[in-house]
Short mmCIF file of C-alpha atoms in Angstrom, two decimals:
data_model
loop_
_atom_site.label_atom_id
_atom_site.label_comp_id
_atom_site.label_asym_id
_atom_site.label_seq_id
_atom_site.Cartn_x
_atom_site.Cartn_y
_atom_site.Cartn_z
CA MET A 28 -0.02 0.02 0.10
CA LEU A 29 2.66 2.36 0.68
CA ARG A 30 4.54 1.45 -2.01
CA ALA A 31 1.71 2.37 -4.80
CA GLY A 32 1.16 6.08 -2.79
CA TRP A 33 5.05 6.81 -3.75
CA GLY A 34 4.08 5.83 -7.18
CA VAL A 35 1.10 7.96 -7.51
CA VAL A 36 2.87 10.86 -6.47
CA VAL A 37 5.74 10.31 -8.79
CA LEU A 38 3.55 10.04 -11.64
CA VAL A 39 1.77 13.54 -10.47
CA ALA A 40 5.10 15.03 -10.30
CA VAL A 41 6.25 14.12 -13.66
CA GLY A 42 2.92 14.72 -15.22
CA LEU A 43 3.10 18.24 -13.91
CA SER A 44 6.61 19.30 -15.14
CA CYS A 45 5.92 17.82 -18.32
CA PRO A 46 2.39 18.04 -19.72
CA ALA A 47 1.25 15.89 -22.84
CA VAL A 48 0.65 17.64 -26.23
CA ALA A 49 -1.97 17.42 -28.16
CA GLN A 50 -1.73 15.07 -31.12
CA SER A 51 -3.15 15.94 -34.55
CA PRO A 52 -5.07 13.63 -35.96
CA PRO A 53 -3.59 11.77 -38.98
CA ILE A 54 -3.91 13.86 -42.18
CA ALA A 55 -6.07 12.43 -44.52
CA PRO A 56 -4.60 11.49 -47.81
CA SER A 57 -5.33 14.09 -50.90
CA GLY A 58 -4.58 13.81 -54.77
CA GLY A 59 -4.57 10.69 -56.75
CA PRO A 60 -1.97 8.61 -57.36
CA PRO A 61 1.36 9.77 -59.22
CA GLU A 62 1.34 10.79 -62.68
CA SER A 63 3.29 8.03 -64.87
CA ARG A 64 5.74 10.64 -66.81
CA PRO A 65 8.48 9.72 -69.62
CA THR A 66 11.96 8.74 -68.49
CA LEU A 67 14.72 10.91 -69.22
CA ALA A 68 18.05 10.56 -70.54
CA PHE A 69 19.25 12.30 -66.91
CA ASP A 70 16.39 10.48 -64.85
CA SER A 71 17.32 8.02 -61.88
CA GLY A 72 16.61 4.59 -62.62
CA PRO A 73 17.85 0.99 -62.11
CA LEU A 74 21.42 2.23 -62.87
CA GLY A 75 22.21 3.71 -60.04
CA MET A 76 21.68 7.30 -59.93
CA PRO A 77 19.70 8.47 -57.09
CA PRO A 78 16.43 8.63 -56.48
CA PRO A 79 13.88 11.92 -57.58
CA GLU A 80 13.68 14.59 -54.72
CA PRO A 81 10.73 13.35 -53.13
CA THR A 82 7.40 16.49 -53.23
CA SER A 83 6.53 18.02 -49.89
CA VAL A 84 3.73 19.38 -48.91
CA ARG A 85 4.36 23.37 -50.03
CA THR A 86 5.47 21.66 -53.90
CA ALA A 87 2.41 19.63 -53.71
CA THR A 88 0.01 22.33 -53.19
CA ARG A 89 1.55 24.76 -55.61
CA SER A 90 -0.17 25.24 -58.71
CA SER A 91 1.58 24.83 -61.79
CA SER A 92 -0.44 27.98 -62.86
CA ASN A 93 1.22 30.23 -60.42
CA ARG A 94 4.86 29.45 -61.96
CA PRO A 95 6.40 32.48 -63.92
CA PRO A 96 6.55 31.80 -67.85
CA ASN A 97 9.30 30.66 -68.90
CA VAL A 98 10.84 33.40 -71.44
CA LEU A 99 14.48 31.28 -72.31
CA GLY A 100 11.85 28.88 -73.80
CA ALA A 101 12.41 24.89 -73.49
CA PRO A 102 15.43 23.99 -72.72
CA VAL A 103 17.32 22.35 -75.50
CA MET A 104 18.86 19.08 -74.81
CA GLY A 105 22.33 17.95 -76.21
CA ALA A 106 25.58 16.69 -75.18
CA PRO A 107 27.19 17.44 -71.45
CA VAL A 108 28.62 20.81 -71.63
CA ARG A 109 32.35 20.45 -70.73
CA ALA A 110 34.12 22.08 -67.81
CA ILE A 111 37.07 23.51 -70.22
CA ASP A 112 34.33 24.65 -72.66
CA ARG A 113 32.51 26.87 -70.02
CA GLU A 114 35.20 28.87 -68.76
CA GLN A 115 39.15 29.50 -69.97
CA PRO A 116 41.87 29.04 -67.80
CA VAL A 117 43.34 32.74 -67.05
CA VAL A 118 47.21 32.45 -67.43
CA GLN A 119 48.99 35.43 -65.05
CA GLU A 120 51.77 36.78 -66.49
CA PRO A 121 55.02 37.11 -64.52
CA VAL A 122 55.48 40.26 -63.02
CA MET A 123 58.88 41.94 -64.10
CA PRO A 124 60.83 44.58 -62.07
CA SER A 125 60.64 48.10 -63.74
CA SER A 126 64.46 47.72 -63.70
CA TYR A 127 64.49 44.73 -65.49
CA ALA A 128 62.18 46.48 -68.21
CA ASP A 129 63.84 49.36 -69.13
CA ASP A 130 67.26 47.04 -69.46
CA GLN A 131 66.04 44.80 -71.93
CA PRO A 132 65.99 45.87 -75.79
CA GLN A 133 62.47 47.85 -76.83
CA SER A 134 61.89 45.03 -79.40
CA LEU A 135 62.13 42.19 -76.87
CA THR A 136 59.61 43.59 -74.73
CA ARG A 137 56.92 44.50 -77.03
CA ALA A 138 57.74 40.94 -78.69
CA THR A 139 56.77 39.30 -75.67
CA THR A 140 53.87 41.40 -74.70
CA LEU A 141 52.30 41.02 -77.56
CA GLY A 142 52.78 37.33 -78.23
CA VAL A 143 53.18 35.61 -81.58
CA PRO A 144 50.80 37.16 -83.97
CA GLN A 145 49.23 35.30 -86.49
CA ALA A 146 48.50 36.16 -90.28
CA ALA A 147 46.28 33.27 -92.12
CA GLY A 148 47.47 30.51 -89.92
CA VAL A 149 51.16 31.29 -90.58
CA PRO A 150 53.17 32.36 -87.44
CA ILE A 151 54.83 36.19 -88.41
CA PRO A 152 57.89 36.68 -86.55
CA ALA A 153 58.03 39.18 -84.06
CA GLN A 154 61.02 41.39 -86.01
CA MET A 155 58.54 41.60 -89.33
CA VAL A 156 55.88 43.90 -86.76
CA GLU A 157 58.27 45.88 -85.65
CA PRO A 158 62.06 45.90 -86.18
CA GLY A 159 64.17 45.34 -83.54
CA THR A 160 66.49 48.22 -82.17
CA ARG A 161 69.75 47.94 -80.12
CA THR A 162 69.66 49.84 -77.00
CA VAL A 163 72.49 50.41 -74.79
CA PRO A 164 71.52 49.06 -71.41
CA ARG A 165 72.27 51.69 -68.92
CA PRO A 166 75.55 51.57 -67.05
CA ILE A 167 76.01 50.41 -63.40
CA GLU A 168 76.27 52.94 -60.79
CA SER A 169 79.50 53.03 -59.39
CA ASP A 170 79.96 51.83 -55.72
CA PRO A 171 81.36 54.68 -53.44
CA VAL A 172 82.70 52.46 -50.68
CA ASP A 173 84.00 49.67 -54.00
CA ASN A 174 85.76 52.98 -55.52
CA PHE A 175 86.92 54.06 -51.97
CA LEU A 176 88.82 50.69 -51.42
CA THR A 177 90.24 50.63 -54.87
CA LYS A 178 92.27 53.61 -54.39
CA ARG A 179 93.41 52.29 -51.23
CA ALA A 180 94.36 49.56 -52.50
CA LYS A 181 96.72 50.95 -54.99
CA PRO A 182 100.55 49.89 -54.78
CA LYS A 183 102.55 52.41 -52.53
CA GLY A 184 103.92 54.97 -54.18
CA GLU A 185 101.35 55.08 -57.13
CA ILE A 186 99.03 57.96 -56.12
CA ASP A 187 95.77 58.34 -58.03
CA ARG A 188 95.19 62.23 -58.49
CA GLY A 189 91.92 62.32 -60.83
CA ILE A 190 92.16 63.62 -63.88
CA PRO A 191 95.82 63.67 -65.30
CA MET A 192 96.83 67.53 -65.87
CA ASP A 193 99.66 68.40 -67.45
CA ARG A 194 102.31 70.25 -65.70
CA THR A 195 101.51 73.88 -67.01
CA GLU A 196 97.83 73.27 -65.64
CA SER A 197 99.58 72.52 -61.92
CA ARG A 198 99.49 75.55 -59.44
CA PHE A 199 102.99 76.47 -59.88
CA GLY A 200 102.97 75.80 -63.53
CA HIS A 201 100.11 77.85 -64.48
CA ARG A 202 101.41 80.76 -62.81
CA LEU A 203 104.77 80.45 -64.37
CA THR A 204 103.60 80.04 -67.63
CA ASP A 205 100.99 83.00 -66.95
CA ALA A 206 103.89 85.26 -66.01
CA MET A 207 106.54 83.89 -68.64
CA GLY A 208 103.57 84.47 -71.22
CA GLU A 209 102.30 82.40 -73.84
CA THR A 210 102.60 82.91 -77.68
CA LYS A 211 100.87 81.14 -81.07
CA ASP A 212 103.53 82.11 -83.31
CA TRP A 213 107.05 82.83 -82.46
CA PHE A 214 107.99 86.31 -82.72
CA LYS A 215 104.35 87.27 -83.54
CA SER A 216 103.18 90.53 -81.74
CA ASP A 217 100.38 90.84 -79.47
CA HIS A 218 97.56 91.45 -81.86
CA CYS A 219 94.69 91.39 -78.59
CA PHE A 220 95.17 95.14 -78.68
CA ASP A 221 95.52 96.26 -82.47
CA GLY A 222 93.20 99.19 -81.86
CA PHE A 223 96.25 101.02 -80.16
CA ILE A 224 99.07 102.72 -81.84
CA SER A 225 102.45 103.92 -80.70
CA PRO A 226 103.53 107.18 -80.04
CA VAL A 227 105.70 109.19 -82.58
CA SER A 228 107.30 112.02 -80.78
CA ASN A 229 109.72 111.53 -78.61
CA PRO A 230 110.47 107.66 -80.31
CA PHE A 231 113.76 106.65 -77.83
CA LEU A 232 112.05 107.62 -74.45
CA ALA A 233 107.87 106.95 -75.36
CA GLU A 234 107.82 103.24 -75.21
CA ASP A 235 104.52 101.45 -76.29
CA PRO A 236 103.58 98.94 -73.63
CA ARG A 237 102.24 96.10 -76.06
CA SER A 238 104.74 93.12 -76.67
CA LEU A 239 105.75 93.71 -80.83
CA THR A 240 107.74 92.68 -83.42
CA GLU A 241 108.36 95.11 -85.35
CA PHE A 242 110.90 96.84 -87.88
CA ARG A 243 110.56 100.99 -87.35
CA PRO A 244 112.51 103.60 -89.48
CA ILE A 245 112.59 107.11 -88.15
CA PHE A 246 113.65 110.30 -89.15
CA MET A 247 113.99 113.47 -87.35
CA PHE A 248 114.99 116.95 -88.19
CA GLN A 249 115.35 119.11 -85.04
CA SER A 250 116.24 123.12 -85.39
CA ILE A 251 118.40 124.60 -83.18
CA PRO A 252 117.57 128.22 -82.28
CA SER A 253 119.77 130.81 -83.28
CA SER A 254 120.17 132.09 -79.72
CA GLN A 255 121.87 129.39 -78.20
CA PRO A 256 125.32 130.63 -77.50
CA ASP A 257 127.82 127.39 -77.97
CA PHE A 258 125.77 126.57 -81.52
CA ASN A 259 124.36 129.65 -83.08
CA GLY A 260 121.40 128.10 -84.63
CA GLY A 261 121.81 124.90 -86.45
CA ASN A 262 120.16 121.77 -87.27
CA ILE A 263 120.18 118.08 -85.80
CA TRP A 264 119.52 115.20 -88.02
CA TYR A 265 118.74 111.59 -87.00
CA PHE A 266 118.08 108.90 -89.76
CA GLY A 267 117.90 105.27 -87.86
CA THR A 268 115.52 102.88 -86.85
CA GLN A 269 114.11 101.20 -84.42
CA ALA A 270 113.39 97.13 -83.89
CA ARG A 271 111.56 94.86 -81.29
CA ILE A 272 111.12 91.26 -81.03
CA ALA A 273 108.01 89.82 -79.29
CA PHE A 274 109.14 86.35 -77.90
CA THR A 275 105.88 85.87 -75.68
CA ASP A 276 102.66 87.88 -75.04
CA ARG A 277 104.62 89.40 -72.24
CA TRP A 278 108.51 89.35 -72.85
CA SER A 279 110.48 91.23 -75.60
CA LEU A 280 113.57 92.70 -76.51
CA VAL A 281 113.14 96.51 -77.73
CA PHE A 282 116.08 98.52 -79.86
CA ASN A 283 115.03 102.20 -78.99
CA LYS A 284 118.17 103.57 -81.22
CA LEU A 285 119.97 102.37 -83.72
CA GLY A 286 121.19 104.29 -86.26
CA GLY A 287 123.13 107.71 -87.33
CA ILE A 288 122.81 111.17 -86.42
CA SER A 289 124.07 114.65 -88.03
CA LEU A 290 125.15 117.43 -85.91
CA ASN A 291 125.20 120.71 -88.08
CA PRO A 292 126.31 123.65 -85.84
CA GLY A 293 125.53 127.30 -87.11
CA SER A 294 128.01 129.80 -88.38
CA GLY A 295 130.11 131.12 -86.36
CA SER A 296 130.13 128.49 -83.41
CA THR A 297 133.09 126.61 -81.59
CA PHE A 298 131.99 123.25 -82.73
CA GLU A 299 132.16 121.06 -86.48
CA SER A 300 129.89 119.39 -87.92
CA SER A 301 129.74 115.86 -87.95
CA THR A 302 127.88 112.73 -89.21
CA GLY A 303 128.42 109.06 -87.28
CA PHE A 304 126.59 106.32 -85.55
CA ALA A 305 124.53 107.48 -82.81
CA GLU A 306 124.15 106.05 -79.39
CA LEU A 307 122.64 102.59 -78.82
CA TRP A 308 119.97 101.83 -76.64
CA LEU A 309 118.17 98.76 -75.84
CA GLY A 310 116.83 96.50 -73.17
CA PRO A 311 113.80 94.09 -71.78
CA LYS A 312 110.39 94.64 -71.54
CA TYR A 313 107.58 92.94 -69.49
CA THR A 314 104.08 93.57 -69.78
CA LEU A 315 102.73 93.06 -66.88
CA LEU A 316 99.28 93.50 -67.11
CA ARG A 317 97.02 92.39 -70.05
CA GLY A 318 93.38 93.42 -69.71
CA GLU A 319 91.12 92.48 -73.00
CA ASP A 320 87.98 92.89 -71.89
CA THR A 321 89.16 96.55 -70.05
CA GLY A 322 91.61 97.72 -72.85
CA SER A 323 94.36 98.14 -70.37
CA VAL A 324 97.65 97.37 -70.95
CA VAL A 325 100.66 98.13 -68.48
CA ALA A 326 104.40 97.35 -69.31
CA THR A 327 107.63 97.94 -67.52
CA GLY A 328 111.34 97.72 -68.76
CA LEU A 329 115.08 98.41 -68.11
CA GLN A 330 117.21 100.41 -71.03
CA PHE A 331 120.79 100.51 -71.42
CA GLN A 332 121.99 103.31 -72.99
CA ILE A 333 125.37 102.77 -74.43
CA PRO A 334 127.62 105.68 -75.78
CA VAL A 335 129.23 103.61 -78.22
CA GLY A 336 128.89 106.44 -81.42
CA THR A 337 130.88 108.75 -83.18
CA SER A 338 132.81 111.38 -80.92
CA GLY A 339 132.34 114.15 -83.06
CA ALA A 340 128.66 114.20 -82.31
CA PHE A 341 129.03 113.86 -78.75
CA GLN A 342 127.67 110.09 -78.75
CA ASN A 343 130.60 108.42 -77.01
CA THR A 344 130.07 110.71 -73.11
CA GLY A 345 130.65 108.58 -70.46
CA THR A 346 130.10 104.77 -69.63
CA LEU A 347 127.00 104.14 -69.12
CA THR A 348 122.94 105.30 -68.21
CA LEU A 349 120.43 103.05 -67.14
CA VAL A 350 116.42 103.68 -67.88
CA PRO A 351 114.11 101.61 -65.95
CA TYR A 352 110.58 102.67 -66.92
CA VAL A 353 106.86 102.06 -66.72
CA SER A 354 104.89 102.37 -69.79
CA TYR A 355 100.54 102.52 -69.38
CA ALA A 356 97.83 102.25 -72.29
CA GLN A 357 94.30 102.46 -72.07
CA ASN A 358 91.13 102.84 -74.06
CA PHE A 359 88.48 104.85 -73.11
CA LEU A 360 85.20 106.09 -74.40
CA ARG A 361 84.13 103.02 -76.70
CA ASP A 362 80.80 104.41 -76.79
CA LEU A 363 80.73 107.20 -78.92
CA SER A 364 79.23 107.50 -82.23
CA PHE A 365 82.75 109.12 -83.79
CA GLY A 366 85.25 106.39 -82.07
CA SER A 367 87.25 105.92 -78.83
CA PHE A 368 89.96 107.14 -77.33
CA ASN A 369 93.55 106.12 -76.66
CA GLY A 370 96.08 107.05 -74.08
CA ILE A 371 99.62 106.05 -73.59
CA ILE A 372 101.68 107.56 -70.58
CA THR A 373 105.36 106.39 -69.87
CA THR A 374 107.36 107.86 -67.36
CA GLY A 375 111.17 107.23 -65.80
CA TYR A 376 114.28 108.04 -65.19
CA ALA A 377 118.05 108.10 -66.32
CA ALA A 378 120.45 107.57 -64.12
CA SER A 379 124.24 107.60 -65.19
CA VAL A 380 126.39 104.68 -63.29
CA ASN A 381 128.72 107.77 -62.98
CA ASN A 382 129.27 111.65 -62.89
CA GLU A 383 130.45 111.85 -66.72
CA ARG A 384 126.39 111.64 -67.99
CA SER A 385 123.71 113.66 -67.18
CA SER A 386 120.90 112.16 -65.01
CA TYR A 387 117.47 112.92 -65.91
CA TYR A 388 113.69 112.29 -65.13
CA TYR A 389 111.07 112.01 -68.10
CA LEU A 390 107.03 111.91 -68.46
CA THR A 391 105.45 111.26 -71.63
CA ALA A 392 101.58 111.56 -72.77
CA HIS A 393 99.93 110.49 -75.97
CA LEU A 394 96.44 110.96 -76.76
CA ASP A 395 94.76 109.51 -79.59
CA LEU A 396 91.16 108.96 -81.82
CA ASP A 397 90.48 106.00 -83.11
CA VAL A 398 88.11 107.43 -85.96
CA MET A 399 84.99 105.19 -86.01
CA ASN A 400 86.72 102.76 -84.21
CA ASN A 401 87.84 101.73 -87.66
CA HIS A 402 91.44 101.20 -86.55
CA ARG A 403 92.74 103.11 -89.63
CA PHE A 404 93.24 106.72 -89.34
CA TYR A 405 94.44 108.41 -85.91
CA PRO A 406 94.60 112.06 -85.57
CA LEU A 407 97.09 112.61 -82.29
CA MET A 408 98.73 114.60 -79.64
CA GLU A 409 101.33 114.36 -77.63
CA LEU A 410 103.21 115.71 -74.32
CA ASN A 411 106.95 115.48 -73.30
CA TRP A 412 108.87 116.66 -70.22
CA LEU A 413 112.10 116.03 -69.07
CA ILE A 414 114.16 117.83 -66.19
CA TYR A 415 117.70 117.07 -65.46
CA THR A 416 118.61 116.14 -61.99
CA THR A 417 122.25 115.83 -61.60
CA ASP A 418 125.19 117.30 -63.68
CA GLY A 419 127.75 115.66 -66.00
CA ASN A 420 131.26 116.51 -65.68
CA SER A 421 132.23 116.05 -69.28
CA ILE A 422 131.96 119.01 -70.91
CA ASP A 423 131.48 122.92 -70.04
CA MET A 424 128.52 123.85 -71.04
CA GLY A 425 124.54 125.22 -69.84
CA SER A 426 122.58 123.08 -72.37
CA GLU A 427 122.03 119.66 -72.70
CA GLY A 428 120.57 117.75 -76.10
CA LEU A 429 117.36 115.73 -74.53
CA ASP A 430 116.79 112.64 -75.96
CA LEU A 431 119.40 112.94 -78.78
CA ILE A 432 122.52 113.93 -77.14
CA ASN A 433 123.76 113.65 -73.57
CA PHE A 434 126.70 116.36 -73.09
CA GLY A 435 127.19 115.52 -69.41
CA SER A 436 127.01 119.44 -69.32
CA GLN A 437 126.17 121.29 -66.54
CA ALA A 438 122.11 121.52 -66.56
CA ALA A 439 121.06 120.31 -63.35
CA GLY A 440 117.49 121.88 -62.76
CA GLN A 441 116.72 122.70 -66.08
CA GLY A 442 113.44 121.16 -67.94
CA LEU A 443 111.65 121.56 -71.18
CA LEU A 444 108.06 121.01 -71.56
CA THR A 445 107.30 120.29 -75.44
CA GLY A 446 103.61 119.58 -77.48
CA ALA A 447 103.44 117.73 -80.69
CA ILE A 448 100.25 117.58 -83.02
CA GLY A 449 99.99 114.54 -86.03
CA ALA A 450 98.37 111.74 -86.82
CA ARG A 451 98.58 108.03 -87.48
CA TYR A 452 97.53 105.86 -90.79
CA LYS A 453 97.36 102.45 -90.93
CA LEU A 454 97.57 101.07 -93.92
CA THR A 455 96.86 97.67 -92.97
CA GLU A 456 98.14 96.66 -89.83
CA SER A 457 101.10 95.24 -90.70
CA ALA A 458 102.59 98.65 -92.55
CA GLN A 459 101.46 102.21 -90.86
CA ILE A 460 103.01 106.03 -90.91
CA GLY A 461 102.75 108.92 -88.82
CA GLY A 462 104.12 112.39 -88.61
CA VAL A 463 104.40 114.88 -85.96
CA PHE A 464 104.99 118.50 -85.64
CA GLU A 465 107.02 119.21 -82.41
CA LEU A 466 107.05 123.00 -80.63
CA PRO A 467 108.58 123.65 -76.84
CA PHE A 468 105.74 125.23 -74.58
CA ALA A 469 107.76 125.91 -71.09
CA GLY A 470 111.28 126.06 -70.03
CA PRO A 471 115.04 126.42 -71.59
CA ARG A 472 115.05 125.80 -74.85
CA GLY A 473 118.51 124.67 -74.92
CA LEU A 474 119.11 122.49 -78.70
CA PHE A 475 114.95 122.86 -79.16
CA ASN A 476 113.55 124.77 -81.74
CA TYR A 477 111.34 122.89 -83.14
CA ARG A 478 110.80 119.45 -84.57
CA PHE A 479 109.56 117.50 -87.00
CA THR A 480 109.52 113.29 -86.37
CA MET A 481 108.03 110.66 -89.06
CA ASP A 482 108.44 106.75 -88.86
CA PHE A 483 107.32 104.10 -90.65
CA ILE A 484 106.01 100.69 -89.05
CA LEU A 485 106.62 96.99 -90.54
CA LYS A 486 104.93 94.70 -87.64
CA TYR A 487 104.09 91.01 -87.61
#
């Protein structure tokens, strides 16, 4: 009895926790027997094909009239479509670096990209589509580390100085070459300054600063004042030449005076007429500055006045005179419509090596106009000033002979300023002619009443 009571309790508890679900009555069968249809080639059958999908309740209840119309039409049955015919495989081309493509010839890159052309089924070579061009591959950049190690690995005693240079291109060699000057043709004049002309008056002391090679015949006639107590008038003739030899465009050798002289005193003079060789004046000249852009030329030189001439014409006085000098030429006012101007200034001091000859200081100034800048016709004017600083003891006389004669007289403190006017004409650059007429302006005249100078230049 007790067991039966516990069983009832268990049943009641289970019933309360899981109530029974009402079951629906069985569904009555609907429709009729399945319709029979012809067997298709791909239907399942006894050949082991899977059975047809069972018709669900939702499918069975759907009416065939609710289906959308078949737009594409009835399916066409045929041979099964292969997977290879449905979709072609995609062949991915290898990716090349840009540097590799740049290094390859252009024709090879185009041919690879386009593939093999086809024409009527016959392969056409790529060269027929686009001719092959040979390209030069880009040079491989040098490695700085490798270059450094290569230089460090050079044998002992061998130094890599980069681009080889000639001796003249080194610092010392360049300075030496610039100081010595250059020349393309031996003994040829410096033609970078052909716009200049040489002074005409005072030709033995007024020096052209350019380095020149020329032969210059000179003719001079000087009148002696009749008031001169020692000569009582008369005249002096000079006929000779100058010669200059240019070794470079800076160094040259100058023969300032080389010729003959004729001294003709007036009537009643204590001196007789004499004709013979004049003193020999020569020396080196160095062109310090050659300003082609500025039109400037500066030179310095040393002149040796050697008294080796005729004694009757006072051309053998003393032993020697040394004359250091500086000459400066400048072209200016180039923009003028009627031409440009050229100026030349020369100054120096003639110092006797003993007391037999007189010493003096001189200054010459030259100004010319290059008419229309044609380098042809040059009207000019010149000033010459000379003053004696020491006396000589060779002769008892109160006058001196300027640039023609050094008497060795007592003329210290006497100075003379003269002015000349004339012109120079260039037949060609190699053939020039000039002439001036010169008069004293200030100071004791001495033997200088007036002078006419004419020259002819043959220049190389």
